[in-house]
Tab-separated table of C-alpha atoms and ligand atoms in Angstrom:
chain	number	residue	atom	x	y	z
A	210	MET	CA	133.680	68.107	144.968
A	211	VAL	CA	130.329	66.330	145.041
A	212	LEU	CA	128.262	69.500	144.520
A	213	GLU	CA	130.048	70.224	141.252
A	214	GLN	CA	129.366	66.760	139.819
A	215	ARG	CA	126.754	66.501	137.096
A	216	ALA	CA	123.137	65.386	137.282
A	217	LEU	CA	121.115	64.462	134.200
A	218	ILE	CA	117.970	66.539	133.558
A	219	LEU	CA	114.874	64.911	132.035
A	220	ASN	CA	111.934	66.944	130.816
A	221	ARG	CA	108.392	66.016	131.800
A	222	SER	CA	108.335	63.386	129.050
A	223	TRP	CA	111.418	61.669	130.546
A	224	ILE	CA	113.635	62.811	127.687
A	225	ALA	CA	117.176	63.934	128.523
A	226	ILE	CA	117.635	67.627	127.813
A	227	GLY	CA	120.993	68.263	129.446
A	228	THR	CA	122.928	68.197	132.658
A	229	THR	CA	123.359	70.497	135.593
A	230	SER	CA	125.469	70.595	138.737
A	231	VAL	CA	124.378	68.605	141.773
A	232	ARG	CA	124.234	71.960	143.588
A	233	MET	CA	121.675	73.302	141.064
A	234	ALA	CA	119.829	69.966	141.117
A	235	LEU	CA	119.298	70.265	144.875
A	236	CYS	CA	118.114	73.883	144.477
A	237	LEU	CA	115.562	72.777	141.870
A	238	MET	CA	114.364	70.035	144.226
A	239	VAL	CA	114.029	72.402	147.179
A	240	ARG	CA	111.978	74.723	144.946
A	241	ALA	CA	109.833	71.729	143.915
A	242	ALA	CA	110.786	72.520	140.315
A	243	ALA	CA	112.207	69.025	139.889
A	244	HIS	CA	112.128	65.573	141.493
A	245	ALA	CA	114.959	63.100	141.844
A	246	VAL	CA	114.706	59.739	140.084
A	247	ASP	CA	116.146	56.808	142.027
A	248	PRO	CA	118.659	55.340	139.562
A	249	VAL	CA	118.055	51.776	140.765
A	250	GLN	CA	114.337	51.631	141.586
A	251	GLY	CA	113.187	54.214	139.029
A	252	THR	CA	111.003	55.799	141.710
A	253	VAL	CA	110.438	59.559	141.800
A	254	HIS	CA	111.059	61.581	144.967
A	255	ASP	CA	110.517	65.127	146.111
A	256	PHE	CA	113.148	66.725	148.300
A	257	ASP	CA	111.570	65.526	151.556
A	258	SER	CA	111.288	61.893	150.576
A	259	TRP	CA	114.738	61.977	148.943
A	260	SER	CA	116.347	63.383	152.064
A	261	ARG	CA	114.756	60.648	154.179
A	262	MET	CA	116.469	57.942	152.137
A	263	THR	CA	119.730	56.886	153.689
A	264	ALA	CA	122.794	57.000	151.517
A	265	LEU	CA	124.603	53.686	151.349
A	266	GLU	CA	128.149	53.647	152.645
A	267	ALA	CA	129.713	53.355	149.213
A	268	GLU	CA	127.397	55.880	147.597
A	269	PRO	CA	128.446	59.455	146.889
A	270	CYS	CA	126.603	61.793	149.229
A	271	VAL	CA	126.380	65.368	150.383
A	272	ARG	CA	127.243	65.482	154.066
A	273	THR	CA	125.509	67.933	156.310
A	274	VAL	CA	125.712	68.206	160.070
A	275	ARG	CA	122.525	66.207	160.498
A	276	PHE	CA	122.397	63.727	157.621
A	277	ARG	CA	124.019	62.214	154.587
A	278	LEU	CA	122.063	63.228	151.515
A	279	ARG	CA	122.156	60.974	148.479
A	280	VAL	CA	123.482	62.709	145.391
A	281	PRO	CA	120.657	63.133	142.867
A	282	GLU	CA	121.975	61.613	139.633
A	283	ILE	CA	118.818	62.023	137.542
A	284	LEU	CA	116.305	64.858	137.802
A	285	LEU	CA	112.795	64.938	136.416
A	286	LEU	CA	111.488	68.444	135.839
A	287	SER	CA	108.081	69.044	137.358
A	288	ARG	CA	107.419	72.372	135.699
A	289	TYR	CA	107.827	73.531	132.130
A	290	ASP	CA	109.423	76.774	133.278
A	291	ALA	CA	111.726	75.139	135.827
A	292	ILE	CA	114.796	76.111	133.866
A	293	PRO	CA	114.745	79.633	132.493
A	294	ARG	CA	116.237	80.059	129.041
A	295	ARG	CA	119.705	81.402	129.504
A	296	ARG	CA	121.349	83.907	127.255
A	297	VAL	CA	124.464	82.654	125.551
A	298	SER	CA	127.418	84.165	127.354
A	299	PHE	CA	129.724	86.254	125.238
A	300	SER	CA	133.126	84.630	124.883
A	301	ARG	CA	135.739	84.119	122.231
A	302	ARG	CA	134.825	80.447	121.958
A	303	ASN	CA	131.124	81.184	121.571
A	304	VAL	CA	131.859	83.752	118.842
A	305	TYR	CA	133.804	80.992	117.064
A	306	ARG	CA	130.832	78.659	117.441
A	307	ARG	CA	128.282	81.224	116.262
A	308	ASP	CA	130.361	81.978	113.172
A	309	ARG	CA	131.107	78.274	112.635
A	310	TYR	CA	134.853	78.850	112.777
A	311	THR	CA	134.547	80.723	109.485
A	312	CYS	CA	136.109	84.088	108.634
A	313	GLN	CA	133.158	86.455	108.285
A	314	TYR	CA	134.960	88.527	105.655
A	315	CYS	CA	136.367	85.958	103.204
A	316	GLY	CA	134.701	82.664	104.220
A	317	ALA	CA	138.000	80.899	104.973
A	318	HIS	CA	138.115	78.061	107.545
A	319	PRO	CA	141.619	78.304	108.977
A	320	ALA	CA	142.774	76.188	111.909
A	321	GLU	CA	141.361	77.359	115.228
A	322	ASN	CA	144.698	78.763	116.357
A	323	ALA	CA	144.767	81.007	113.271
A	324	LEU	CA	141.341	82.534	114.002
A	325	THR	CA	140.921	85.924	115.589
A	326	VAL	CA	137.939	87.865	116.884
A	327	ASP	CA	137.651	91.153	115.003
A	328	HIS	CA	135.814	94.263	116.180
A	329	VAL	CA	133.791	95.378	113.134
A	330	ILE	CA	133.877	98.986	114.360
A	331	PRO	CA	137.381	99.111	115.877
A	332	ARG	CA	137.666	99.677	119.607
A	333	SER	CA	139.732	102.789	118.881
A	334	ARG	CA	136.594	104.225	117.233
A	335	GLY	CA	134.347	103.346	120.144
A	336	GLY	CA	133.344	99.865	118.913
A	337	LYS	CA	132.079	97.684	121.743
A	338	THR	CA	132.996	94.090	122.595
A	339	THR	CA	129.518	92.705	121.941
A	340	TRP	CA	127.815	90.009	119.874
A	341	THR	CA	126.805	92.596	117.249
A	342	ASN	CA	130.275	94.112	116.858
A	343	CYS	CA	132.538	91.047	117.004
A	344	VAL	CA	133.072	88.451	114.303
A	345	VAL	CA	135.494	85.685	113.475
A	346	SER	CA	138.236	86.809	111.141
A	347	CYS	CA	141.189	84.994	109.622
A	348	ALA	CA	144.587	86.534	110.309
A	349	ARG	CA	144.890	87.775	106.721
A	350	CYS	CA	141.582	89.692	106.779
A	351	ASN	CA	142.355	90.997	110.269
A	352	ARG	CA	145.673	92.409	109.010
A	353	ARG	CA	144.053	93.849	105.926
A	354	LYS	CA	141.312	95.516	107.941
A	355	SER	CA	143.577	96.711	110.732
A	356	ASN	CA	142.081	99.621	112.705
A	357	ARG	CA	139.569	100.547	110.040
A	358	THR	CA	135.886	99.976	109.392
A	359	PRO	CA	134.893	97.415	106.730
A	360	GLU	CA	134.019	100.225	104.313
A	361	GLU	CA	137.402	101.908	104.754
A	362	SER	CA	139.337	98.694	104.255
A	363	GLY	CA	137.279	97.341	101.363
A	364	VAL	CA	136.135	94.143	103.109
A	365	ARG	CA	132.504	93.065	103.382
A	366	LEU	CA	130.793	91.058	106.099
A	367	ILE	CA	129.197	87.830	104.903
A	368	ARG	CA	126.300	88.509	107.301
A	369	PRO	CA	125.640	91.046	110.035
A	370	PRO	CA	126.607	89.593	113.425
A	371	GLN	CA	123.767	88.889	115.846
A	372	GLU	CA	123.353	87.583	119.362
A	373	PRO	CA	122.853	83.804	119.064
A	374	THR	CA	119.656	82.245	120.317
A	375	TRP	CA	120.974	78.714	120.823
A	376	SER	CA	122.665	77.375	123.890
A	377	PRO	CA	126.166	76.187	123.261
A	378	CYS	CA	126.249	72.417	123.042
A	379	LEU	CA	128.799	70.850	125.305
A	380	THR	CA	129.951	67.297	125.452
A	381	ILE	CA	130.131	66.178	129.046
A	382	PRO	CA	133.576	64.774	129.793
A	383	ARG	CA	133.561	60.989	129.937
A	384	ASP	CA	134.582	60.922	133.593
A	385	GLN	CA	131.479	62.939	134.541
A	386	ARG	CA	128.978	60.675	132.832
A	387	ARG	CA	127.153	58.220	135.064
A	388	SER	CA	126.110	54.750	133.955
A	389	SER	CA	122.649	55.391	135.463
A	390	TRP	CA	122.028	57.939	132.657
A	391	ASP	CA	122.445	55.411	129.852
A	392	PRO	CA	118.767	54.380	129.524
A	393	PHE	CA	117.817	58.018	128.920
A	394	ILE	CA	120.508	59.023	126.449
A	395	PRO	CA	120.149	57.900	122.838
A	396	ALA	CA	123.456	57.141	121.128
A	397	GLY	CA	125.109	60.247	119.769
A	398	LEU	CA	123.066	62.743	121.791
A	399	ARG	CA	125.179	65.688	122.862
A	400	LEU	CA	124.328	66.897	126.324
A	401	ARG	CA	123.795	70.558	126.943
A	402	GLU	CA	125.087	72.087	130.141
A	403	ILE	CA	122.278	73.944	131.875
B	1045	LIG	ZN1	139.375	86.121	105.978
């Protein structure tokens, strides 16, 4: 699906800051929050001038009733606030990332499949499934703690859990990278999904 493909996002200094879906890229262009960069010519286009360019036969495009719209592969943000800072979504994987795959009670680094997410205040006692009540725990500490609070079970948290302020870093799958992005991506840069 063309709209779910990825477009590279450059900040106003032409530095890659991440990727977004083609769908979101077109929304940003319609809102004049970003311009499309022609991957061949290097020219910059607003939505109107981009939509007037004809997609070549072989080129990926978004088909509408009236025209074939070229897929924006590279976006240049036109406003500093074009992309609002997103909160990190709560998920098991993001709890693992926040806690660096480390048991928050004993500091062990077991294999990922041996990690669990522990409710500091157990759910049976009204503990919520939130950033501030969930931590990574190894299976041993989880068993030891069981349905008790840390105080009751004699375990101590390495640090109090907090909502993370970073965005999770994601490596874009190789088949979604476009060769037109290469000039903007220094070797080893990990692309954030925005
Ligand atoms: Zn442990």
